[in-house]
Short mmCIF file of C-alpha atoms in Angstrom, two decimals:
data_model
loop_
_atom_site.label_atom_id
_atom_site.label_comp_id
_atom_site.label_asym_id
_atom_site.label_seq_id
_atom_site.Cartn_x
_atom_site.Cartn_y
_atom_site.Cartn_z
CA MET H 41 124.01 101.23 90.18
CA LYS H 42 121.02 99.01 90.81
CA VAL H 43 118.82 100.14 93.72
CA PRO H 44 118.03 97.37 96.23
CA SER H 45 114.45 96.17 96.11
CA TRP H 46 113.72 97.10 99.68
CA LEU H 47 115.05 100.64 99.17
CA ALA H 48 112.91 100.85 96.00
CA ARG H 49 109.80 99.87 97.97
CA ILE H 50 110.45 102.62 100.46
CA ARG H 51 111.02 105.25 97.79
CA ASP H 52 107.94 104.15 95.84
CA PRO H 53 105.40 102.45 98.11
CA SER H 54 102.82 102.13 95.30
CA ALA H 55 105.20 99.80 93.42
CA GLY H 56 104.13 96.85 95.60
CA ALA H 57 100.45 97.76 95.85
CA GLU H 58 99.34 95.74 92.80
CA MET H 59 101.32 92.54 93.65
CA SER H 60 99.75 89.17 93.88
CA PHE H 61 99.54 87.06 96.99
CA LEU H 62 102.46 84.86 95.80
CA ASP H 63 104.51 87.92 95.01
CA HIS H 64 103.96 89.17 98.57
CA LEU H 65 105.12 85.85 99.87
CA ASP H 66 108.19 86.07 97.74
CA GLU H 67 108.91 89.60 99.09
CA LEU H 68 108.46 88.36 102.71
CA ARG H 69 110.85 85.53 101.99
CA SER H 70 113.43 87.97 100.70
CA VAL H 71 113.01 90.24 103.68
CA LEU H 72 113.49 87.36 106.09
CA ILE H 73 116.48 85.96 104.31
CA SER H 74 118.15 89.36 104.09
CA SER H 75 117.54 90.01 107.78
CA VAL H 76 118.89 86.64 108.82
CA VAL H 77 121.92 87.03 106.61
CA ALA H 78 122.60 90.50 108.06
CA LEU H 79 122.20 89.05 111.62
CA LEU H 80 124.62 86.22 110.90
CA VAL H 81 127.22 88.53 109.26
CA LEU H 82 127.13 90.98 112.18
CA GLY H 83 127.11 88.08 114.58
CA ILE H 84 130.25 86.72 113.08
CA GLY H 85 131.79 90.18 113.43
CA GLY H 86 130.60 90.23 117.04
CA TRP H 87 132.26 86.99 117.81
CA PHE H 88 135.68 88.63 117.70
CA ILE H 89 134.70 90.99 120.48
CA SER H 90 132.52 88.60 122.39
CA GLY H 91 135.25 87.73 124.85
CA TRP H 92 135.90 91.38 125.64
CA LEU H 93 132.12 91.95 126.13
CA MET H 94 131.83 88.97 128.42
CA ASP H 95 134.72 90.21 130.58
CA PHE H 96 133.17 93.72 130.60
CA LEU H 97 129.81 92.37 131.87
CA ILE H 98 131.41 90.44 134.69
CA ASP H 99 133.77 93.27 135.72
CA HIS H 100 130.99 95.85 135.55
CA ALA H 101 128.85 93.79 137.91
CA GLY H 102 131.72 93.68 140.39
CA LEU H 103 131.80 89.90 140.60
CA GLY H 104 135.50 89.60 140.23
CA LYS H 105 135.64 86.34 138.29
CA ALA H 106 133.02 83.93 136.98
CA GLN H 107 133.24 80.32 136.09
CA PHE H 108 131.82 77.90 133.59
CA ILE H 109 130.75 74.48 134.81
CA LYS H 110 129.96 72.67 131.56
CA PRO H 111 132.63 72.38 128.84
CA GLN H 112 130.36 74.11 126.16
CA GLU H 113 129.07 76.80 128.57
CA ALA H 114 131.74 79.37 127.65
CA PHE H 115 131.26 78.81 123.93
CA PHE H 116 127.44 79.14 124.01
CA THR H 117 127.80 82.19 126.23
CA ARG H 118 130.07 83.95 123.69
CA PHE H 119 127.75 82.80 120.89
CA LYS H 120 124.77 84.40 122.65
CA ILE H 121 126.75 87.60 123.17
CA SER H 122 127.72 87.68 119.44
CA LEU H 123 124.09 87.33 118.42
CA VAL H 124 122.85 89.98 120.82
CA ALA H 125 125.57 92.40 119.66
CA GLY H 126 124.85 91.69 116.01
CA PHE H 127 121.11 92.22 116.56
CA ILE H 128 121.61 95.50 118.32
CA VAL H 129 124.03 96.74 115.63
CA GLY H 130 121.90 95.49 112.71
CA LEU H 131 118.52 96.60 114.26
CA PRO H 132 118.28 99.67 111.98
CA TYR H 133 118.76 97.64 108.84
CA ILE H 134 116.31 94.92 109.99
CA ALA H 135 113.74 97.61 110.89
CA LEU H 136 114.06 99.17 107.44
CA GLN H 137 113.63 95.74 105.80
CA VAL H 138 110.40 95.09 107.80
CA TRP H 139 109.23 98.66 107.16
CA SER H 140 109.79 98.29 103.37
CA PHE H 141 107.57 95.21 103.42
CA VAL H 142 104.77 96.76 105.43
CA VAL H 143 104.64 100.24 104.02
CA PRO H 144 103.00 99.46 100.60
CA GLY H 145 99.95 98.09 102.41
CA LEU H 146 99.38 101.12 104.66
CA LEU H 147 97.34 104.20 104.01
CA LYS H 148 98.87 107.66 104.30
CA ARG H 149 97.22 108.34 107.70
CA GLU H 150 98.29 104.89 108.94
CA LYS H 151 101.87 105.64 108.00
CA ARG H 152 101.68 108.82 110.09
CA VAL H 153 100.64 106.73 113.08
CA VAL H 154 102.63 103.55 112.64
CA LEU H 155 106.01 105.07 111.96
CA PRO H 156 106.13 107.23 115.13
CA LEU H 157 104.89 104.26 117.19
CA VAL H 158 107.61 101.95 115.83
CA PHE H 159 110.25 104.62 116.34
CA TRP H 160 109.36 105.47 119.92
CA SER H 161 108.73 101.85 120.85
CA THR H 162 112.18 100.80 119.62
CA LEU H 163 113.84 103.76 121.20
CA LEU H 164 112.14 103.19 124.62
CA PHE H 165 112.97 99.47 124.46
CA LEU H 166 116.67 100.19 123.81
CA MET H 167 116.74 102.81 126.62
CA GLY H 168 115.31 100.23 129.00
CA ALA H 169 117.81 97.56 127.89
CA ALA H 170 120.67 100.03 128.27
CA PHE H 171 119.40 101.02 131.71
CA SER H 172 119.30 97.35 132.71
CA PHE H 173 122.80 96.50 131.32
CA LEU H 174 124.58 99.45 132.71
CA ILE H 175 122.82 100.30 135.97
CA LEU H 176 120.16 97.90 137.29
CA THR H 177 121.58 94.46 136.67
CA PRO H 178 125.16 95.23 138.11
CA ILE H 179 123.48 96.74 141.25
CA MET H 180 121.25 93.67 141.63
CA LEU H 181 124.14 91.23 141.18
CA ARG H 182 126.33 93.03 143.71
CA PHE H 183 123.54 93.27 146.21
CA LEU H 184 122.61 89.63 145.89
CA SER H 185 126.21 88.47 146.09
CA GLY H 186 126.67 90.40 149.28
CA PHE H 187 124.61 87.83 151.27
CA GLY H 188 127.56 85.42 151.17
CA THR H 189 129.78 84.62 154.11
CA PRO H 190 133.54 83.97 154.43
CA VAL H 191 132.75 80.35 153.97
CA VAL H 192 129.96 80.67 151.38
CA ILE H 193 131.35 82.76 148.59
CA ALA H 194 129.79 83.82 145.29
CA ASN H 195 131.22 81.90 142.41
CA LEU H 196 128.60 82.38 139.67
CA ALA H 197 128.41 80.59 136.33
CA VAL H 198 129.01 82.90 133.35
CA GLY H 199 125.99 81.41 131.54
CA TYR H 200 123.63 82.20 134.37
CA VAL H 201 125.05 85.80 134.62
CA LEU H 202 124.43 86.39 130.94
CA ASP H 203 120.86 84.91 131.04
CA PHE H 204 120.16 87.19 134.08
CA TYR H 205 121.38 90.20 132.04
CA ILE H 206 119.19 89.34 129.04
CA ARG H 207 116.04 88.63 131.09
CA MET H 208 116.40 91.92 133.01
CA ALA H 209 117.06 93.79 129.75
CA ILE H 210 113.85 92.47 128.18
CA ALA H 211 111.84 93.22 131.35
CA CYS H 212 113.08 96.80 131.58
CA GLY H 213 112.52 97.33 127.81
CA VAL H 214 108.88 96.30 128.28
CA LEU H 215 108.38 98.42 131.37
CA PHE H 216 109.82 101.46 129.58
CA GLN H 217 106.99 101.32 127.09
CA LEU H 218 104.72 102.96 129.64
CA PRO H 219 104.64 106.41 128.05
CA LEU H 220 103.89 104.85 124.61
CA VAL H 221 100.91 102.85 126.11
CA VAL H 222 99.60 105.95 127.82
CA ALA H 223 99.96 107.90 124.62
CA VAL H 224 97.92 105.29 122.70
CA LEU H 225 95.24 105.11 125.37
CA SER H 226 95.07 108.89 125.48
CA PHE H 227 94.69 109.07 121.68
CA PHE H 228 91.67 106.76 121.80
CA GLY H 229 90.17 108.67 124.79
CA ILE H 230 90.48 105.78 127.28
CA VAL H 231 92.60 107.79 129.73
CA THR H 232 92.87 111.49 130.36
CA PRO H 233 95.50 113.66 132.12
CA GLY H 234 93.08 114.36 134.90
CA PHE H 235 92.64 110.62 135.48
CA LEU H 236 96.37 110.04 135.58
CA LYS H 237 96.90 112.93 138.00
CA SER H 238 94.15 111.60 140.34
CA MET H 239 95.55 108.01 140.27
CA TRP H 240 99.24 108.78 140.82
CA ARG H 241 99.27 107.28 144.35
CA GLN H 242 97.76 104.00 143.16
CA ALA H 243 100.11 104.06 140.17
CA ILE H 244 103.14 104.24 142.39
CA ILE H 245 101.97 101.23 144.36
CA VAL H 246 101.35 99.23 141.16
CA ILE H 247 104.81 100.16 139.82
CA LEU H 248 106.57 99.15 143.00
CA ILE H 249 104.65 95.79 142.97
CA ALA H 250 105.65 95.22 139.38
CA SER H 251 109.22 96.11 140.15
CA ALA H 252 109.24 93.67 143.07
CA ILE H 253 108.00 90.93 140.75
CA VAL H 254 110.53 91.58 138.03
CA THR H 255 113.48 92.05 140.34
CA PRO H 256 114.59 89.74 143.17
CA ALA H 257 113.10 90.33 146.60
CA ASP H 258 115.33 93.13 147.66
CA MET H 259 114.38 96.79 148.31
CA LEU H 260 117.37 98.30 146.54
CA SER H 261 116.73 96.62 143.18
CA GLN H 262 113.04 97.36 143.46
CA LEU H 263 113.81 101.07 144.05
CA VAL H 264 116.38 101.19 141.27
CA LEU H 265 113.85 99.86 138.82
CA GLY H 266 110.78 101.53 140.27
CA LEU H 267 112.08 105.11 140.41
CA PRO H 268 112.67 105.41 136.56
CA ILE H 269 109.24 103.92 135.92
CA ILE H 270 107.61 106.39 138.32
CA LEU H 271 109.41 109.21 136.51
CA LEU H 272 108.14 107.83 133.22
CA TYR H 273 104.64 107.73 134.69
CA PHE H 274 104.75 111.46 135.49
CA ALA H 275 106.25 112.13 132.05
CA SER H 276 103.29 110.19 130.64
CA ILE H 277 100.92 112.76 132.14
CA PHE H 278 102.59 115.48 130.07
CA VAL H 279 102.47 113.23 127.02
CA SER H 280 98.74 112.59 127.57
CA ALA H 281 98.03 116.30 128.04
CA ALA H 282 99.95 117.11 124.87
CA ILE H 283 97.99 114.42 122.92
CA CYS H 284 94.68 115.63 124.27
CA ARG H 285 95.47 119.23 123.29
CA ALA H 286 96.49 118.11 119.84
CA LYS H 287 93.37 116.00 119.54
CA GLY H 288 91.21 118.81 120.81
CA ASP H 289 92.77 121.20 118.29
CA GLY H 290 92.15 118.61 115.61
CA GLU H 291 88.55 118.22 116.72
CA ASP H 292 88.18 121.98 116.82
CA GLY H 293 89.71 122.19 113.38
CA GLY H 294 87.35 119.48 112.23
CA ASP H 295 84.44 121.28 113.71
CA GLY H 296 85.70 124.45 112.13
CA GLU H 297 85.74 122.72 108.82
CA ASP H 298 82.29 121.40 109.47
CA GLY H 299 81.34 124.76 110.75
CA GLY H 300 82.83 126.29 107.57
CA ASP H 301 80.62 124.01 105.63
CA GLY H 302 77.72 124.89 107.73
CA GLU H 303 78.54 128.51 107.28
CA ASP H 304 78.64 127.96 103.61
CA GLY H 305 75.38 126.15 103.83
CA GLY H 306 74.05 129.08 105.82
CA ASP H 307 75.30 131.45 103.19
CA GLY H 308 73.45 129.32 100.70
CA GLU H 309 70.27 129.52 102.79
CA ASP H 310 70.70 133.25 103.14
CA GLY H 311 71.18 133.39 99.37
CA GLU H 312 67.96 131.45 98.92
CA GLY H 313 66.27 133.78 101.36
CA GLU H 314 67.53 136.78 99.57
CA ALA H 315 66.45 135.23 96.32
CA ASP H 316 62.96 134.64 97.85
CA GLU H 317 62.84 138.19 99.18
CA ALA H 318 64.02 139.38 95.80
CA GLY H 319 61.29 137.18 94.31
CA ARG H 320 58.71 138.57 96.71
CA GLU H 321 59.64 142.17 96.08
CA PRO H 322 58.31 142.14 92.56
CA ASP H 323 55.06 140.47 93.85
CA GLU H 324 54.75 143.12 96.51
CA GLY H 325 55.69 145.80 93.98
CA SER H 326 53.06 144.49 91.53
CA GLY H 327 50.43 144.31 94.26
CA GLY H 328 51.54 147.51 95.97
CA ALA H 329 52.93 150.84 95.07
CA PRO H 330 53.48 150.14 91.36
CA ASP H 331 49.79 149.25 90.90
CA GLU H 332 48.56 152.14 93.03
CA GLU H 333 50.79 154.67 91.24
CA PRO H 334 49.26 154.11 87.78
CA SER H 335 45.79 154.29 89.23
CA GLY H 336 46.68 157.35 91.23
CA ALA H 337 48.34 158.87 88.20
CA ALA H 338 45.34 158.14 86.13
CA ASP H 339 43.08 159.70 88.70
CA GLU H 340 45.25 162.78 88.96
CA GLY H 341 45.81 162.95 85.26
CA SER H 342 42.14 162.70 84.39
CA GLY H 343 41.31 165.16 87.12
CA GLY H 344 38.66 162.78 88.54
CA ALA H 345 36.74 162.62 85.33
CA PRO H 346 36.33 158.89 85.25
CA ASP H 347 34.74 158.92 88.75
CA GLU H 348 32.58 161.94 88.07
CA GLY H 349 31.31 160.77 84.65
CA PRO H 350 28.26 158.60 84.84
CA GLY H 351 27.95 158.15 88.51
CA GLY H 352 28.42 161.59 89.70
CA ALA H 353 31.12 163.21 91.64
CA GLY H 354 33.16 160.88 93.76
CA VAL H 355 31.45 157.68 92.54
CA SER H 356 33.56 154.92 91.22
CA PRO H 357 32.58 152.41 88.65
CA ARG H 358 32.40 149.68 91.31
CA ASP H 359 29.88 151.78 93.26
CA GLU H 360 27.81 152.25 90.08
CA VAL H 361 27.70 148.50 89.54
CA GLU H 362 26.64 147.89 93.12
CA GLU H 363 23.90 150.63 92.88
CA GLY H 364 22.70 149.21 89.59
CA SER H 365 22.39 145.77 91.04
CA GLU H 366 20.47 147.05 94.06
CA THR H 367 18.06 148.95 91.85
CA THR H 368 17.47 145.84 89.78
CA ASP H 369 16.80 143.82 92.90
CA ALA H 370 14.50 146.45 94.24
CA ARG H 371 12.44 146.47 90.90
CA ASP H 372 12.18 142.68 90.96
CA GLY H 373 10.93 142.75 94.52
CA GLU H 374 8.21 145.30 93.64
CA LYS H 375 7.06 143.20 90.73
CA ARG H 376 6.79 140.11 92.96
CA ASP H 377 4.88 142.14 95.57
CA GLN H 378 2.47 143.47 92.97
CA LYS H 379 1.95 139.92 91.60
CA HIS H 380 0.97 138.66 95.06
CA LEU H 381 -1.18 141.72 95.87
CA HIS H 382 -3.16 141.68 92.56
CA PRO H 383 -4.43 138.16 91.71
CA PRO H 384 -4.84 137.18 88.18
CA GLU H 385 -7.89 138.41 86.28
CA ASP H 386 -9.28 134.89 85.60
CA TRP H 387 -9.79 134.31 89.38
CA THR H 388 -13.46 134.30 90.30
CA ILE H 389 -14.88 134.88 93.71
#
């Protein structure tokens, strides 16, 4: 069976490393076409359950019944639901397609960083969207619909309800990226666990303000969105601490490796020092005991005969040379004195 090209690129990333620019464009075109085709196929499958999904969203929000004002509103609402359902179901396949196109151009260390980032970013976004669809948005719709009166009743348009669901899901998905953002900032040393612990009061205020901006101006919706984000902030402190510990261990390991090199270098220096000392030992030996031992042995073996020979007992040859030079100097001095004391014979008075 023929292996698909995107799966072959994932198995062998080096296969696309030597491709030309036009070949890369062709691969990008194939990735986009396959992703769009998968989205359309799954969207068509989602069309058959779009009516049930639309009724579920309205019933889960506690609105009773919704209406559509424009003739095409119900059709476009079901079409949007089909596309969203097809995108959620086909997200793993689309992610694999994009990853198969990107992975040949990444280094090994970049793959170790990018793949966890993509995985956790996608997971956190889906968690935020699910939280919005199942908990936050129904509470907000029920709360806002409660401001009606017996005369003014809530009769919402289904298109508006679906758009409200989608906007809130995107906003929650983005806000749920907080731990990932903190992890990246901690990895680059921009924030530290100590800084996050010291700024938790200010962080709570900022989170509540952001929740008030995203949600309508009601305290319940603000708290429903703000509390999970606050919990994620405190979870981010533990994530930052774990990353700093891992980074510290990596730096220590790096220092250890450098230290190991330094120690090896030190061993090399010690080896050179030992070699120098070993080189000095022969010099010291040649100028020290080994030289003295032969002379001493000669002195002992000869019984002092060389010293006692011409110069008498206990006189060395060096002393004889010095005495001879002194005697010669003394004779020359006497001759000069006699020459000055006795003038030449041809002098006349």
